[in-house]
Coordinates of C-alpha atoms in Angstrom, one line a residue:
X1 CA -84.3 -11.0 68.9
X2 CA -86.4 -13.7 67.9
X3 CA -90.3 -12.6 65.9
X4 CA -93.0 -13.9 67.4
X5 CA -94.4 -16.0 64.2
X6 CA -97.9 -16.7 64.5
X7 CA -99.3 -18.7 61.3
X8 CA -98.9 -16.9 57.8
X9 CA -99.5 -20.0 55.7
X10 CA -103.9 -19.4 56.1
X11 CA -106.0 -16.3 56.0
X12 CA -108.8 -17.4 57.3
X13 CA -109.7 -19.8 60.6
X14 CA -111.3 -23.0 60.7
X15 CA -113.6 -23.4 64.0
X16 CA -113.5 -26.4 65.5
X17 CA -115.9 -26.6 68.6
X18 CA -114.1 -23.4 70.8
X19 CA -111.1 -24.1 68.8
X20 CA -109.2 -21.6 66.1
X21 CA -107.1 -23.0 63.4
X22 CA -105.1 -20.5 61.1
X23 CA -106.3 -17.0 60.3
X24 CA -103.7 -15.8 62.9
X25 CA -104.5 -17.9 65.4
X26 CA -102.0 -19.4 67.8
X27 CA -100.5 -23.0 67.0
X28 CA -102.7 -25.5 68.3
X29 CA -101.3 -28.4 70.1
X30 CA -102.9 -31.7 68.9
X31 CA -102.4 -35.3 70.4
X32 CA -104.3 -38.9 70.0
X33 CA -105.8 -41.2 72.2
X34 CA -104.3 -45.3 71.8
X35 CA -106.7 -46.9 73.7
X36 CA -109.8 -48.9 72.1
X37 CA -112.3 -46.4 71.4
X38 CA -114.9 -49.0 72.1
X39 CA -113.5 -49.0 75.8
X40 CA -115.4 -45.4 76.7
X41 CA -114.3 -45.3 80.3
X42 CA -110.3 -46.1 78.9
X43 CA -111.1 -43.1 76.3
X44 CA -112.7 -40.8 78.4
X45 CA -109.8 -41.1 81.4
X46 CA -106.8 -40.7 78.3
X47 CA -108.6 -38.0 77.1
X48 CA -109.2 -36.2 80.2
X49 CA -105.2 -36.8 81.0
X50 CA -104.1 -35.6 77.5
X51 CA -106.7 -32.4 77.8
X52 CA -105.0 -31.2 81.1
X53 CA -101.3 -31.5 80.1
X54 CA -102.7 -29.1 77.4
X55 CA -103.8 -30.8 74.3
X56 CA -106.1 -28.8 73.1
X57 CA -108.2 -31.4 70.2
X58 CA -107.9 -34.9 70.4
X59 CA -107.3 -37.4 68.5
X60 CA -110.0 -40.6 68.5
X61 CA -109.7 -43.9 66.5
X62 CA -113.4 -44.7 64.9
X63 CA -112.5 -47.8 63.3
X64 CA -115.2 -50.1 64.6
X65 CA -119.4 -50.2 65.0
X66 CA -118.9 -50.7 69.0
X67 CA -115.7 -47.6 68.6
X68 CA -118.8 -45.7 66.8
X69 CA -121.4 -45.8 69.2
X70 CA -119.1 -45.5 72.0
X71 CA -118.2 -41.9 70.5
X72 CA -121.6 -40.0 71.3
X73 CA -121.2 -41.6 75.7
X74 CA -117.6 -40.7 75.5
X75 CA -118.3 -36.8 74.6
X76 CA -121.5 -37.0 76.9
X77 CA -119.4 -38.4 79.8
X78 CA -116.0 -35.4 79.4
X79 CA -119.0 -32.9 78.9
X80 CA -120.1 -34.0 82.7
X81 CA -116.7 -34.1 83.9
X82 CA -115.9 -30.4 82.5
X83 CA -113.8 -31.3 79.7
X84 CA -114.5 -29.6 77.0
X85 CA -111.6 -30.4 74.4
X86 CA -113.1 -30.9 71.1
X87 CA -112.7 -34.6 69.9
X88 CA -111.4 -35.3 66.2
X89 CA -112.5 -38.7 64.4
X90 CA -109.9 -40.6 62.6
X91 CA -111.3 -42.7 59.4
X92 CA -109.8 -45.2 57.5
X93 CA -111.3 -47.1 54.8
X94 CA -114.8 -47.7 56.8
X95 CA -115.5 -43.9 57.9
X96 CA -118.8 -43.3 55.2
X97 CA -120.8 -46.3 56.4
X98 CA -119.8 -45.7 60.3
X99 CA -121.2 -41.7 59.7
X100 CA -124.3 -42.9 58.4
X101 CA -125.5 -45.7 60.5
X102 CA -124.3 -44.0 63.7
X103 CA -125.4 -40.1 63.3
X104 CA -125.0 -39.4 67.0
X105 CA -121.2 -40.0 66.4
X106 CA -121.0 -38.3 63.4
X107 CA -122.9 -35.2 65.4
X108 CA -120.4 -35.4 68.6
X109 CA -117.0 -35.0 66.9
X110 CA -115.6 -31.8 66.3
X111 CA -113.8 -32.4 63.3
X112 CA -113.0 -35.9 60.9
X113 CA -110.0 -37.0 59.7
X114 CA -109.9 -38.2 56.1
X115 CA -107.2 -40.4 54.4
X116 CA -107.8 -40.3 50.8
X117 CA -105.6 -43.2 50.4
X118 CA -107.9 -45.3 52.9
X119 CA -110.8 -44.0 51.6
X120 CA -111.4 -46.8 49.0
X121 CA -110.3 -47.8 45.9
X122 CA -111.2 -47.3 41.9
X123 CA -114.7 -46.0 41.8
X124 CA -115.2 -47.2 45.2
X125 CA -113.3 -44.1 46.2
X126 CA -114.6 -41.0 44.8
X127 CA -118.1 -42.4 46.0
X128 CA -116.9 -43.2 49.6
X129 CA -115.0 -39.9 50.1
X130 CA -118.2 -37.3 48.6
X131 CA -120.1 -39.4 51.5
X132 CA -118.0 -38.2 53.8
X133 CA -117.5 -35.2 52.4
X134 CA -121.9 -35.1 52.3
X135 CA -121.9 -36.1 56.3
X136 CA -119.1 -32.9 57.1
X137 CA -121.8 -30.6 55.0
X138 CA -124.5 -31.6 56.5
X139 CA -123.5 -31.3 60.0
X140 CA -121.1 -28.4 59.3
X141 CA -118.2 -30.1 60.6
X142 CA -114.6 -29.2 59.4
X143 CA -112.5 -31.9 57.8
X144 CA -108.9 -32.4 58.3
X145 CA -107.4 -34.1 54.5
X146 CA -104.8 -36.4 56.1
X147 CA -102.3 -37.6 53.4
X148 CA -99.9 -40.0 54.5
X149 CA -97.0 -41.2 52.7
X150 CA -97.6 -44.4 54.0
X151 CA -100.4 -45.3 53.2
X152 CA -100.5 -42.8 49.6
X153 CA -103.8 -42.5 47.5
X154 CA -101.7 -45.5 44.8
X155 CA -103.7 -44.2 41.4
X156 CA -102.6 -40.7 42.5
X157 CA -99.0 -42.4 42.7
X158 CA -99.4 -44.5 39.3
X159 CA -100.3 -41.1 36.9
X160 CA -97.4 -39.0 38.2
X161 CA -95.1 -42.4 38.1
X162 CA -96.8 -42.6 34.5
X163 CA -95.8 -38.3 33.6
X164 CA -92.5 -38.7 35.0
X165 CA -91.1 -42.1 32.8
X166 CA -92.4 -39.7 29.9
X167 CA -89.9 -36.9 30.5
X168 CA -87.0 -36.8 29.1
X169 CA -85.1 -36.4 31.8
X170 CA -87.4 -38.1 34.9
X171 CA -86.7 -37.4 38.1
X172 CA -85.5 -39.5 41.1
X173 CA -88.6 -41.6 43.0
X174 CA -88.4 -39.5 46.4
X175 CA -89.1 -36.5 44.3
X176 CA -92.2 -38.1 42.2
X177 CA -92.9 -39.2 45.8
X178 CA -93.2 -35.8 47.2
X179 CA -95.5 -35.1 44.7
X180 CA -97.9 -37.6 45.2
X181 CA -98.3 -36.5 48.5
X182 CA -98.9 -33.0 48.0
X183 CA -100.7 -34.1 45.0
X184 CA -103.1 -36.3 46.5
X185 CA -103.9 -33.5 49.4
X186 CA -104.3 -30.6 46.9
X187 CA -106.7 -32.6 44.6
X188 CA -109.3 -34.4 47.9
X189 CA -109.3 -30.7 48.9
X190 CA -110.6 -29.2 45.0
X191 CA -113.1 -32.5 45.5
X192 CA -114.1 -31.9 48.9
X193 CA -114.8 -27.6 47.8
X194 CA -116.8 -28.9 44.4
X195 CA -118.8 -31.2 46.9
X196 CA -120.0 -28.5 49.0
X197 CA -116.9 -28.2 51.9
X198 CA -116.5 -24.7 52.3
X199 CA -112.6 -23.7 52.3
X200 CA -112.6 -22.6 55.8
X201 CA -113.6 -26.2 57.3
X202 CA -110.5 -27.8 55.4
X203 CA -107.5 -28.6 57.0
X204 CA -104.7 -30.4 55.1
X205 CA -101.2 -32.2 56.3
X206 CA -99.0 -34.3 54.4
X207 CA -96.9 -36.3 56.7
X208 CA -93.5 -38.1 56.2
X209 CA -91.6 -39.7 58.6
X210 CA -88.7 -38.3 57.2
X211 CA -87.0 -35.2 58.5
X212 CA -86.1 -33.7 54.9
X213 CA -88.6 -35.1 52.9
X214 CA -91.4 -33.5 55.4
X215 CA -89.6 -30.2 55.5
X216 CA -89.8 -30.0 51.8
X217 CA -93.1 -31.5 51.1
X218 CA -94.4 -28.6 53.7
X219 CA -92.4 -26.0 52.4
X220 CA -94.1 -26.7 48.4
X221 CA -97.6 -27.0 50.3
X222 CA -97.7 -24.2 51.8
X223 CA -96.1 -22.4 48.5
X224 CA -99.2 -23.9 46.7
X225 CA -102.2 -23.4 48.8
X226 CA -103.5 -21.4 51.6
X227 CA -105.6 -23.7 53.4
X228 CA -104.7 -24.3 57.5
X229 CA -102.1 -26.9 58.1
X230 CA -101.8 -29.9 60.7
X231 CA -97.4 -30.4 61.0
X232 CA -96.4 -33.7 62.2
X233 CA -93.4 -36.7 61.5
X234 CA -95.4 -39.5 61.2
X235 CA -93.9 -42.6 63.0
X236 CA -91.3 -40.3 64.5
X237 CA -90.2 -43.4 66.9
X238 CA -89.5 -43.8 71.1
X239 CA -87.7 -41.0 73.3
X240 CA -84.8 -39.2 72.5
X241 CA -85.1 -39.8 68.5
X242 CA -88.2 -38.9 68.2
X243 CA -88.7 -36.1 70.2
X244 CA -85.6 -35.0 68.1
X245 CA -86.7 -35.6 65.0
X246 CA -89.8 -33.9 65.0
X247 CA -88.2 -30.7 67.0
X248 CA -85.6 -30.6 63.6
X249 CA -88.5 -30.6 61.2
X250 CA -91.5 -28.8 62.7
X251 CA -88.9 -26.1 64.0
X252 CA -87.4 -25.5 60.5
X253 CA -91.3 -25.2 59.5
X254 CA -92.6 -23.4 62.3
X255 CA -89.9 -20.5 61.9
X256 CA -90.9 -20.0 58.1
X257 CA -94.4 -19.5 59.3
X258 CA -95.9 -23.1 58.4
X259 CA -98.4 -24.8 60.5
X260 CA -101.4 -23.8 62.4
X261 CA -101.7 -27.2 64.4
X262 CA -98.8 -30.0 65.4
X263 CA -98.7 -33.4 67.0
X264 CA -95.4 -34.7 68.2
X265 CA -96.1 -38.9 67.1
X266 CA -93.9 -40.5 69.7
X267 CA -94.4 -43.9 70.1
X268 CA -94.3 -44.9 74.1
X269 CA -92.4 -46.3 76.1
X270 CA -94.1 -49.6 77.7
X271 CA -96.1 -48.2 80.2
X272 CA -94.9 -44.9 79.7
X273 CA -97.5 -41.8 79.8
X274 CA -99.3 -41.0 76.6
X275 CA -98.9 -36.7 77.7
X276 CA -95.2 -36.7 76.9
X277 CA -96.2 -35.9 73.2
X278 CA -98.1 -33.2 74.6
X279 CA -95.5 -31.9 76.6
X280 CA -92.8 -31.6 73.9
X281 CA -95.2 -30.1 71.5
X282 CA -95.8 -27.4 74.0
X283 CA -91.9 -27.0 75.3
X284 CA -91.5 -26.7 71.2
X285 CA -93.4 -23.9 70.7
X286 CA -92.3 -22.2 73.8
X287 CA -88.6 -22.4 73.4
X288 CA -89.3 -20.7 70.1
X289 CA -90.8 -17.6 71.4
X290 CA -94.5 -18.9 69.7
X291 CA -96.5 -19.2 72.7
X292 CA -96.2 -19.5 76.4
X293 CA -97.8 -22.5 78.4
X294 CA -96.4 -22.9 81.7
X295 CA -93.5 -21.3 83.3
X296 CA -89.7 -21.8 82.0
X297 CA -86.9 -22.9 83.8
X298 CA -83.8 -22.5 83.2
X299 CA -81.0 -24.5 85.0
X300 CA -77.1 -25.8 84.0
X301 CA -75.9 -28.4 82.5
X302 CA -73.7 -28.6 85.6
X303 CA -69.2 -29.0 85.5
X304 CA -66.8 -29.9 88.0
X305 CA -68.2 -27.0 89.8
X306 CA -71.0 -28.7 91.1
X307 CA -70.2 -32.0 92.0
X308 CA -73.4 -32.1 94.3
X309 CA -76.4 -33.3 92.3
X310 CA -78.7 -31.2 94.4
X311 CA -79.2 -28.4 91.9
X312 CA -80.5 -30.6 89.4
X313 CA -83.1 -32.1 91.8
X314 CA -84.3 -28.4 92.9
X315 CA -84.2 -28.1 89.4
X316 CA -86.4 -31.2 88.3
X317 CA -88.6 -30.1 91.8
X318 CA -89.5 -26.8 90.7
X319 CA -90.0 -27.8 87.1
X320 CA -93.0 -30.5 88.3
X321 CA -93.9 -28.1 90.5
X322 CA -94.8 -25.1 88.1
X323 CA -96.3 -27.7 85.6
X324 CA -98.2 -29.7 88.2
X325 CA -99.5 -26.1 89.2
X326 CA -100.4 -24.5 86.1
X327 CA -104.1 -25.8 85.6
X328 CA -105.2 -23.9 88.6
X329 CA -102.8 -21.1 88.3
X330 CA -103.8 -20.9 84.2
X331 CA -107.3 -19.6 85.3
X332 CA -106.3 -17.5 88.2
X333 CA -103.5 -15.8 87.0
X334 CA -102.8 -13.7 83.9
X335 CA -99.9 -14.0 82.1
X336 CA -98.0 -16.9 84.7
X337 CA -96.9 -18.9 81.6
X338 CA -94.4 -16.3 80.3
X339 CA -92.5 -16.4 83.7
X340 CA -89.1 -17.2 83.8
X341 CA -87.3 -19.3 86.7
X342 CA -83.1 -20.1 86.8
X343 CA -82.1 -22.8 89.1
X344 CA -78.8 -22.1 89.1
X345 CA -75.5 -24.6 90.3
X346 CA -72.6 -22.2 91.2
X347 CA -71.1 -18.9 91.2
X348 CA -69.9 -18.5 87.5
X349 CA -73.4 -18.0 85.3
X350 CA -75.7 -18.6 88.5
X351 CA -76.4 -15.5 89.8
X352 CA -75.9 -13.3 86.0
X353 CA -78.9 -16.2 84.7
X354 CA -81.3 -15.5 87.9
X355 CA -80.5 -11.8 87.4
X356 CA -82.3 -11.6 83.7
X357 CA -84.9 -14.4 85.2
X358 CA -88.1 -12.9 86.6
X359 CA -87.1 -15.1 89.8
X360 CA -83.8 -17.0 90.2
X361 CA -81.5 -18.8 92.7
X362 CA -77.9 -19.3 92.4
X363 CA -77.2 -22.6 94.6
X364 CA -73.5 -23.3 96.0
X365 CA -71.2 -24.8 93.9
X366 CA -68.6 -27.2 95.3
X367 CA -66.1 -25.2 97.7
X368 CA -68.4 -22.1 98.0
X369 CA -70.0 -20.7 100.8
X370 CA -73.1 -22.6 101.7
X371 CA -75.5 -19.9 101.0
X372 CA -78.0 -19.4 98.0
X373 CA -78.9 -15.8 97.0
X374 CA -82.4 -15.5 95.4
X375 CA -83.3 -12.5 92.9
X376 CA -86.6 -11.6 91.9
X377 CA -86.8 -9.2 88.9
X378 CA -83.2 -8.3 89.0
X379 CA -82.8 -7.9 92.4
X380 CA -81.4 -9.5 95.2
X381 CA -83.9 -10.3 98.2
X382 CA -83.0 -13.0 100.3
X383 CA -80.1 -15.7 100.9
X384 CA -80.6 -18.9 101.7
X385 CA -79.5 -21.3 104.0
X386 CA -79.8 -24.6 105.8
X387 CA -81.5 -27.7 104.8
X388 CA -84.7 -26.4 103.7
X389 CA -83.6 -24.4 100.7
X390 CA -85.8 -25.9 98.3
X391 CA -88.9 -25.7 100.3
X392 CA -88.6 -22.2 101.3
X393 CA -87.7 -20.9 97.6
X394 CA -90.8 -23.0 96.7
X395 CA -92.6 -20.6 98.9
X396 CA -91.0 -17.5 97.3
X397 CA -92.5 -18.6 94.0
X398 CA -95.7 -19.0 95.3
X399 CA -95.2 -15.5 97.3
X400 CA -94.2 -14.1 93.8
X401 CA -97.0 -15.0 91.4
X402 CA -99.3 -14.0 94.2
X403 CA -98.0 -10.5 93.9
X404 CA -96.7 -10.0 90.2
X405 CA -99.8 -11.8 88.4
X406 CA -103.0 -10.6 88.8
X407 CA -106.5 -12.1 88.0

């Protein structure tokens, strides 16, 4: 039986806006806006979409004066419209003069995101990141420490590069690499504490876009520090790769107890809807046993059995269904997330799977009788028949969360 594995990497939470990171919290799902921040009706609309599919911080690119003002309207604006999903600045290489001349932005964000290799360079660096660290203090706003080995803090890199050719036996590049990163993290986070930061308004991640080099890099964090941890592949790529990608790291990472927030980096397809990395992060987390956000179904793969697609589009039906539903049922009823539903294609698994479901239909495979038995918590309680199968087990759904979930 699979443990239930909240976070075990921090002991203590960091609070952003209504939002708990680490100390036991639950894994928070994290996404990130792509349109111009400077747009704020653009922003406002992707961030309402990404809040309701269930992000629960996002992400914002500050990057300009016009993105900067625009920040203070934008959190005005979701306030009015009832979204209340704390906003996170992302800084690169500008963020210390943006938080000064524009306090109002500075004031609206729930959180900033630091990359100590954007922050400057030479003495230019420590300077620019204690004035950020200075603005977080002052308005008592936590700071995520995002280290990217992309974009790597390069005098971090040169003194381990410089250690390493000293050994007598150095070791390989990727390893030195790895270092750097965690490095890099480990050391903004000493500055950001000696600066005032108080350890439980620092977040860290070190992001690869590699599958093993992330897993490891986490795995040596997380044996080095107890501060609350942001998982994502960075650059994980378009559909099927990476969604599988960062399902093969964060899961190995997630199961060991790492991470207290993830973001699934999927690049889009043209045109395609930003909410998909939402939606994996969550179906991640839930296929794992780590937390429930909107009812499961289970269906087959289909065989010979079931040469008639029209399993798979009850299936897809009912899926949309319970996620297009779930905002409205999420704050009516208790516990409707955990539910299980089996949309099942023939006689062989169908009706054992919508047995153990908490409701379940076992459709007619090809050269069986043209009936579908439904069970609801084990037991059988209707058949159906006819043409209007789908809409009519809809309506037993509805019929059962009425009954079995309470306010």
């Amino acid at each position: 039986m699979l443990v239930k594995t909240l976070n075990r990497n921090s002991s203590f939470s960091v609070r952003v806006g209504h939002v708990e990171i680490g100390g036991g919290a639950p894994i928070v799902v994290q996404s990130m806006t792509n349109t111009d921040t400077a747009d704020a009706a653009s922003t406002v609309k992707q961030v309402k979409e990404l809040a309701k599919a269930g992000s629960e911080l996002v992400r914002i690119t500050v990057n300009t004066e016009e993105a900067a003002a625009a920040v203070a309207p934008i959190r005005d604006e979701l306030d009015k419209q009832g979204v209340n999903v704390p906003l996170v600045g992302d800084f690169h290489f500008n963020g210390h003069k943006l938080l000064e001349k524009y306090p109002d932005c500075a004031q609206a964000l729930g959180k900033y995101r630091i990359n100590p290799g954007n922050v400057g360079r030479g003495k230019k660096r420590d300077t620019q990141f204690a004035q950020m660290i200075e603005f977080a203090c002052r308005y008592e706003k936590p700071v995520r420490i995002g280290v990217n080995w992309g974009s790597l803090d390069q005098a971090v890199l040169a003194r381990l590069l410089d250690d390493n050719a000293r050994l007598d036996s150095p070791r390989e590049l990727s390893a030195v690499m790895r270092d750097a990163v965690i490095t890099s993290a480990l050391e903004s986070a000493e500055q950001a504490l000696s600066l005032g930061l108080p350890k439980n308004r620092i977040v860290l991640s070190c992001k690869m876009s590699g599958v093993q080099e992330l897993i490891a890099v986490y795995q040596t964090l997380s044996a080095r520090c107890d501060y609350a941890l942001h998982l994502g592949l960075t650059e994980a790529g378009m559909g099927s790769k990476g969604i599988v990608a960062s399902t093969a790291a964060l899961s190995i990472l997630l199961q060991q107890g790492i991470g207290d927030t993830i973001r699934i980096s999927l690049t889009p397809e043209p045109g395609g809807d930003r909410t998909r990395e939402v939606i994996v992060a969550q179906e991640i987390l839930q296929t794992m046993g780590l937390r429930s956000f909107t009812p499961m179904v289970i269906s087959c793969p289909g065989c010979g059995r079931t040469t008639s697609d029209y399993f798979q589009k009850l299936a897809q039906d009912i899926q949309s269904y319970l996620r297009h539903k779930m905002p409205e049922w999420r704050n009516k009823y208790r516990g409707v997330e955990e539910m299980n539903v089996a949309v099942m294609g023939c006689v062989v698994n169908g009706p054992g799977e919508s047995k153990n479901a908490n409701i379940g239909i076992s459709l007619p495979g090809t050269g069986e009788s043209p009936v579908a038995p439904v069970y609801e918590d084990g037991e059988k309680t209707v058949t159906l028949k006819g043409d209007r199968i789908a809409e009519e087990f809809q309506q037993i759904v509805e019929r059962y969360i009425e009954s079995h979930y309470h306010p």
